[in-house]
Coordinates of C-alpha atoms and ligand atoms in Angstrom, one line a residue:
X565 CA 0.3 0.3 -0.3
X566 CA 1.4 3.2 -0.5
X567 CA 0.7 6.8 0.8
X568 CA 1.0 8.7 -2.4
X569 CA 1.1 7.8 -5.8
X570 CA 1.8 11.3 -8.2
X571 CA 1.1 10.3 -12.5
X572 CA 3.1 12.6 -14.5
X573 CA 6.8 14.1 -14.8
X574 CA 7.3 17.8 -15.7
X575 CA 6.9 19.7 -13.1
X576 CA 3.6 19.8 -11.9
X577 CA 4.6 16.2 -10.8
X578 CA 9.0 16.3 -10.2
X579 CA 7.7 19.8 -7.4
X580 CA 5.0 16.9 -5.6
X581 CA 7.6 14.5 -5.3
X582 CA 9.6 16.8 -3.3
X583 CA 7.1 18.0 -1.1
X584 CA 5.9 14.6 -0.3
X585 CA 9.5 12.9 -0.1
X586 CA 11.4 15.3 2.1
X587 CA 7.4 15.4 4.1
X588 CA 8.5 11.0 4.2
X589 CA 5.8 9.4 2.6
X590 CA 8.1 7.2 0.4
X591 CA 5.7 9.0 -2.9
X592 CA 5.4 6.4 -6.6
X593 CA 6.1 9.0 -9.2
X594 CA 4.7 7.5 -13.2
X595 CA 6.3 9.1 -15.5
X596 CA 3.8 8.5 -18.6
X597 CA 5.1 8.6 -21.9
X598 CA 5.7 11.5 -22.2
X599 CA 8.7 11.3 -19.3
X600 CA 9.5 15.2 -17.8
X601 CA 6.7 16.1 -20.3
X602 CA 6.1 19.7 -22.5
X603 CA 9.2 21.0 -20.7
X604 CA 10.9 18.6 -22.3
X605 CA 9.9 19.6 -25.7
X606 CA 11.0 23.0 -25.3
X607 CA 14.2 24.9 -25.5
X608 CA 15.7 27.6 -23.6
X609 CA 12.9 29.4 -20.8
X610 CA 13.4 32.7 -20.6
X611 CA 10.6 33.3 -17.0
X612 CA 11.3 30.4 -14.4
X613 CA 12.8 32.7 -11.0
X614 CA 15.5 31.1 -10.3
X615 CA 18.5 31.7 -13.8
X616 CA 18.6 35.4 -14.4
X617 CA 20.0 33.0 -18.1
X618 CA 17.3 31.4 -19.2
X619 CA 17.5 27.2 -18.9
X620 CA 16.8 24.7 -21.1
X621 CA 13.6 23.0 -20.4
X622 CA 15.7 19.6 -20.6
X623 CA 18.1 20.8 -18.5
X624 CA 15.4 22.4 -15.7
X625 CA 13.3 19.2 -15.9
X626 CA 16.6 16.6 -14.9
X627 CA 17.5 18.9 -12.2
X628 CA 13.4 19.1 -10.5
X629 CA 13.4 14.8 -11.6
X630 CA 16.9 14.4 -9.3
X631 CA 16.1 16.7 -6.1
X632 CA 13.0 14.3 -5.9
X633 CA 15.5 10.8 -6.3
X634 CA 17.2 12.8 -3.7
X635 CA 15.2 12.8 -0.8
X636 CA 13.9 9.7 -2.0
X637 CA 11.2 9.4 -5.1
X638 CA 10.2 6.1 -6.3
X639 CA 10.3 6.3 -10.9
X640 CA 8.8 3.9 -12.3
X641 CA 8.7 5.0 -16.8
X642 CA 5.3 2.4 -16.9
X643 CA 1.9 4.0 -17.5
X644 CA -1.2 4.0 -15.5
X645 CA -3.9 2.2 -17.6
X646 CA -6.5 2.8 -15.3
X647 CA -7.4 3.8 -11.7
X648 CA -10.3 2.6 -9.7
X649 CA -11.3 6.0 -8.0
X650 CA -14.6 4.3 -6.6
X651 CA -13.5 3.3 -3.5
X652 CA -10.2 4.7 -0.9
X653 CA -7.4 2.3 -1.4
X654 CA -7.2 4.1 -4.8
X655 CA -6.5 0.9 -7.3
X656 CA -4.4 1.5 -9.9
X657 CA -3.8 -0.6 -13.5
X658 CA -0.1 -0.5 -15.1
X659 CA 0.7 -1.1 -17.7
X660 CA -2.2 -3.9 -18.1
X661 CA -0.7 -6.4 -15.9
X662 CA -0.4 -5.2 -12.6
X663 CA -2.7 -3.7 -9.5
X664 CA -1.7 -1.7 -7.0
X665 CA -3.1 0.4 -4.4
X666 CA -2.6 4.2 -2.9
X667 CA -4.4 5.6 -0.3
X668 CA -4.0 9.7 -1.9
X669 CA -3.3 10.1 -5.5
X670 CA -1.6 13.9 -7.0
X671 CA -3.0 14.0 -11.2
X672 CA -0.4 16.0 -12.7
X673 CA -1.0 14.6 -16.3
X674 CA -0.5 17.9 -17.9
X675 CA -1.8 18.3 -21.8
X676 CA -1.1 17.4 -25.1
X677 CA -0.9 19.7 -28.5
X678 CA -3.7 19.2 -30.5
X679 CA -3.6 18.7 -34.4
X680 CA -5.9 20.7 -37.6
X681 CA -7.8 16.9 -37.3
X682 CA -6.8 16.2 -41.0
X683 CA -6.3 13.4 -43.4
X684 CA -2.9 14.7 -44.6
X685 CA -1.6 15.4 -40.9
X686 CA -2.2 12.7 -39.8
X687 CA -1.1 10.2 -42.9
X688 CA 2.5 13.1 -42.8
X689 CA 2.9 13.4 -39.0
X690 CA 7.0 13.2 -38.6
X691 CA 6.6 13.1 -42.5
X692 CA 7.4 17.3 -42.4
X693 CA 4.2 18.1 -39.9
X694 CA 5.8 18.1 -37.0
X695 CA 4.6 19.7 -33.1
X696 CA 8.0 20.8 -31.8
X697 CA 10.5 22.2 -33.2
X698 CA 13.6 21.7 -30.4
X699 CA 12.8 18.1 -32.1
X700 CA 12.5 18.5 -35.4
X701 CA 13.4 21.4 -36.7
X702 CA 17.4 20.3 -37.4
X703 CA 16.0 18.2 -40.4
X704 CA 14.6 21.9 -41.8
X705 CA 17.6 23.7 -43.1
X706 CA 18.1 25.8 -45.6
X707 CA 14.1 25.2 -46.1
X708 CA 10.5 27.1 -46.1
X709 CA 8.6 26.8 -43.6
X710 CA 5.1 27.2 -41.9
X711 CA 4.1 27.6 -38.2
X712 CA 0.5 26.5 -37.6
X713 CA -0.9 29.0 -34.6
X714 CA -2.0 32.6 -33.3
X715 CA -0.6 31.5 -29.6
X716 CA 2.9 31.7 -27.3
X717 CA 3.0 29.0 -28.3
X718 CA 3.4 28.7 -32.6
X719 CA 5.7 32.4 -31.8
X720 CA 8.3 30.1 -29.8
X721 CA 8.5 28.0 -32.1
X722 CA 8.8 30.2 -35.1
X723 CA 11.6 32.2 -33.8
X724 CA 13.3 29.1 -33.4
X725 CA 12.9 27.8 -36.1
X726 CA 14.0 30.6 -38.1
X727 CA 18.3 29.0 -36.8
X728 CA 17.4 25.8 -39.6
X729 CA 15.0 27.7 -41.3
X730 CA 15.6 29.5 -44.8
X731 CA 11.6 31.2 -44.0
X732 CA 8.6 31.1 -41.4
X733 CA 5.3 32.0 -42.3
X734 CA 3.0 31.6 -39.2
X735 CA -0.8 31.2 -40.8
X736 CA -3.5 32.4 -37.6
X737 CA -7.0 32.3 -38.4
X738 CA -7.8 35.7 -37.1
X739 CA -5.4 38.6 -37.4
X740 CA -4.2 39.6 -34.9
X741 CA -2.1 37.2 -32.5
X742 CA -3.0 36.0 -28.8
X743 CA 0.7 35.6 -27.9
X744 CA 2.1 38.2 -25.2
X745 CA 3.6 41.5 -26.4
X746 CA 7.0 40.3 -25.9
X747 CA 7.2 36.8 -28.2
X748 CA 4.6 39.5 -31.4
X749 CA 8.5 42.2 -30.6
X750 CA 10.2 39.6 -31.1
X751 CA 8.5 38.1 -34.3
X752 CA 7.4 41.1 -35.3
X753 CA 11.9 42.4 -35.4
X754 CA 12.6 38.4 -36.9
X755 CA 12.7 39.1 -40.3
X756 CA 12.4 35.7 -41.9
X757 CA 9.0 35.7 -39.9
X758 CA 7.0 36.6 -42.5
X759 CA 2.9 36.0 -41.5
X760 CA -0.8 35.0 -43.0
X761 CA -3.6 36.6 -41.5
X762 CA -7.4 35.0 -41.5
X763 CA -6.3 32.2 -43.0
X764 CA -6.4 28.0 -42.0
X765 CA -5.1 25.2 -43.9
X766 CA -7.2 23.1 -45.9
X767 CA -4.6 20.2 -46.7
X768 CA -0.9 19.6 -45.9
X769 CA 0.3 18.7 -49.7
X770 CA 2.8 16.1 -50.4
X771 CA 3.1 12.4 -50.7
X772 CA 6.1 11.3 -48.7
X773 CA 7.1 14.6 -47.4
X774 CA 5.5 17.5 -46.4
X775 CA 5.5 20.2 -50.2
X776 CA 3.3 22.7 -49.3
X777 CA 0.2 23.6 -47.6
X778 CA -2.9 24.8 -49.1
X779 CA -4.9 27.3 -47.4
X780 CA -7.8 28.8 -47.3
X781 CA -9.0 33.1 -46.4
X782 CA -12.0 32.2 -44.2
X783 CA -13.3 36.0 -45.4
X784 CA -13.1 35.1 -49.2
X785 CA -12.8 31.5 -49.5
X786 CA -10.1 31.6 -51.3
X787 CA -7.8 28.8 -51.3
X788 CA -3.7 29.3 -52.3
X789 CA -0.8 26.8 -52.4
X790 CA 2.7 28.2 -50.0
X791 CA 5.1 25.7 -50.8
X792 CA 7.1 25.1 -47.3
X793 CA 9.4 21.9 -46.1
X794 CA 7.7 21.4 -42.8
X795 CA 4.6 22.2 -40.8
X796 CA 4.6 23.3 -37.5
X797 CA 0.9 22.6 -36.0
X798 CA 0.6 25.2 -32.7
X799 CA -2.5 25.1 -32.2
X800 CA -3.3 24.4 -28.7
X801 CA -4.1 21.8 -26.2
X802 CA -6.2 19.2 -24.2
X803 CA -6.6 18.3 -20.9
X804 CA -5.2 14.2 -21.0
X805 CA -7.6 13.3 -18.8
X806 CA -9.7 10.2 -20.2
X807 CA -9.1 7.5 -18.1
X808 CA -10.5 9.8 -15.5
X809 CA -14.4 10.9 -17.3
X810 CA -17.4 9.3 -15.3
X811 CA -15.3 9.7 -12.0
X812 CA -13.3 12.7 -11.9
X813 CA -15.6 16.0 -12.1
X814 CA -14.3 17.6 -15.6
X815 CA -15.1 21.4 -17.5
X816 CA -16.5 21.4 -20.0
X817 CA -13.0 21.1 -21.7
X818 CA -12.0 18.0 -20.1
X819 CA -9.5 19.7 -17.8
X820 CA -10.1 19.0 -13.7
X821 CA -12.2 20.8 -11.5
X822 CA -10.0 21.6 -7.9
X823 CA -11.5 23.5 -5.4
X824 CA -10.3 24.5 -2.3
X825 CA -6.6 24.4 -3.4
X826 CA -6.1 21.4 -5.4
X827 CA -8.8 18.9 -4.0
X828 CA -11.2 16.8 -6.8
X829 CA -14.2 16.0 -6.6
X830 CA -12.8 12.2 -5.5
X831 CA -12.1 13.6 -1.5
X832 CA -7.9 11.3 -1.9
X833 CA -7.5 12.4 -5.4
X834 CA -5.3 15.9 -5.7
X835 CA -4.5 17.4 -8.9
X836 CA -2.0 20.3 -10.2
X837 CA -1.0 20.9 -12.9
X838 CA -1.5 21.6 -17.0
X839 CA -4.1 18.5 -15.9
X840 CA -6.6 21.6 -14.4
X841 CA -5.4 24.8 -15.1
X842 CA -6.5 25.6 -18.3
X843 CA -5.7 30.0 -17.6
X844 CA -2.0 29.7 -17.0
X845 CA 0.2 26.9 -18.1
X846 CA 3.3 27.8 -16.4
X847 CA 6.3 25.5 -16.2
X848 CA 6.1 28.3 -12.7
X849 CA 2.6 27.5 -12.3
X850 CA 2.6 24.0 -12.8
X851 CA 5.1 23.7 -9.9
X852 CA 4.0 26.1 -7.9
X853 CA 0.2 24.0 -7.3
X854 CA 2.2 20.7 -7.0
X855 CA 3.9 22.0 -4.2
X856 CA -0.1 22.6 -3.8
X857 CA -0.6 18.5 -4.2
X858 CA 1.6 18.1 -2.0
X859 CA 0.9 19.7 0.5
X860 CA -3.0 19.0 0.2
X861 CA -2.1 15.0 0.7
X862 CA 0.1 15.2 2.9
X863 CA -2.6 17.1 5.4
X864 CA -5.6 14.7 4.3
X865 CA -3.3 11.2 5.3
X866 CA -2.2 13.0 8.9
X867 CA -5.7 13.6 9.1
X868 CA -7.3 10.2 7.6
X869 CA -4.2 8.2 9.2
Ligands
NAP1999 P1 -2.7 29.7 -26.8 O1 -2.8 30.6 -26.6 O2 -4.7 29.3 -26.5 O3 -3.2 29.7 -28.1 C1 -3.8 28.6 -29.8 C2 -3.4 29.7 -31.3 O4 -3.9 28.5 -31.2 C3 -4.5 30.7 -30.6 O5 -4.5 31.5 -31.3 C4 -5.9 30.6 -31.5 O6 -6.0 30.9 -32.4 C5 -4.8 28.7 -32.7 N1 -6.0 27.4 -32.7 C6 -6.6 27.3 -31.6 N2 -6.9 26.2 -33.1 C7 -7.0 26.2 -34.1 C8 -7.1 26.0 -35.3 N3 -8.2 24.9 -34.9 N4 -7.3 25.5 -36.4 C9 -6.2 27.1 -36.6 N5 -6.3 27.8 -35.3 C10 -6.1 27.5 -34.2 O7 -2.0 28.1 -26.4 P2 -0.8 28.1 -26.5 O8 0.1 29.4 -27.8 O9 0.1 26.6 -26.7 O10 -0.6 28.2 -25.1 C11 -0.9 28.0 -24.7 C12 -0.4 28.5 -22.9 O11 1.5 28.2 -22.1 C13 -0.4 29.9 -22.9 O12 -1.1 30.7 -21.8 C14 0.3 30.5 -23.1 O13 0.9 31.9 -22.4 C15 1.9 30.0 -22.4 N6 2.9 29.7 -23.3 C16 3.7 30.6 -22.8 C17 5.4 30.5 -24.0 C18 6.7 30.9 -23.2 O14 5.8 32.6 -21.9 N7 7.7 31.6 -23.8 C19 5.9 29.8 -24.5 C20 4.2 29.1 -25.4 C21 3.3 29.2 -24.5 P3 -6.8 31.7 -31.4 O15 -5.9 33.5 -31.2 O16 -7.8 32.0 -32.8 O17 -8.0 31.4 -30.6

């Protein structure tokens, strides 16, 4: 029987692990399919306090991991494939074969990049279509690229890709960006970045690899083809809550609803990070809510015996 199981290993999960491990609850963490979460897919993190010169996302995660390990967190690379939250202790199925029990559960399963939903996007994923500039940018040296989206992620991807690409066209469905002012300023100053306003990607072109995109102007309906060798999709995220549907109270977009800090609709289950946060979605707010979840779980265990 475990005291604390943490599902997810981004900044929320790792901070929860540091706190519950230091409180002697010997947490067990399931790292999930994308160990380290979204920060492992980013480059420079410039807004995490304590790093005046910035820090690479993967390095920040690596250091949090080492810190959690130092205080006695057990890590498992396996996936939790079923959560049974009907009664305490909770029953968790691991990789469809093993069952474990825990008195409390901290959910920090994060969110996943949204696809455009085009058949051509699915067909060419990994062959020119990507959701991770850090992972795939290097393959497009000297090539023209398209980034889809108008938020911070889209501009961050576009700026990073200018290190490799001959040019980056940002395709946005409105004529106004959602991204923060500082990112907008940087993108507008970068000569390699251009914008296609009021446009959506209707089709990604290419047989074996991407050769271009067909764009549709949302006001006039007119279409045009833009040549490019890569398409980076950065249109937001969906919370990873499929396994909690019907068990926890979720909002209309699938985010876990929390009250009084990180409490969910089931006593003993706490949620932190992007899985319960449609508003802030920053590494620092995820870490902060991971700390809150740990303290909430500790208090619950102390009160519950
Ligand atoms: P976001 O802020 O939700 O932006 C998503 C963008 O994609 C929006 O511009 C949206 O258009 C567009 N979009 C959504 N669905 C679309 C579709 N089906 N087709 C075409 N376009 C579509 O998501 P995000 O950029 O991933 O950012 C998420 C959060 O992380 C934000 O809070 C952001 O500040 C934060 N973040 C921060 C940094 C940083 O500080 N450096 C970096 C990355 C992310 P509309 O604008 O028309 O809705």
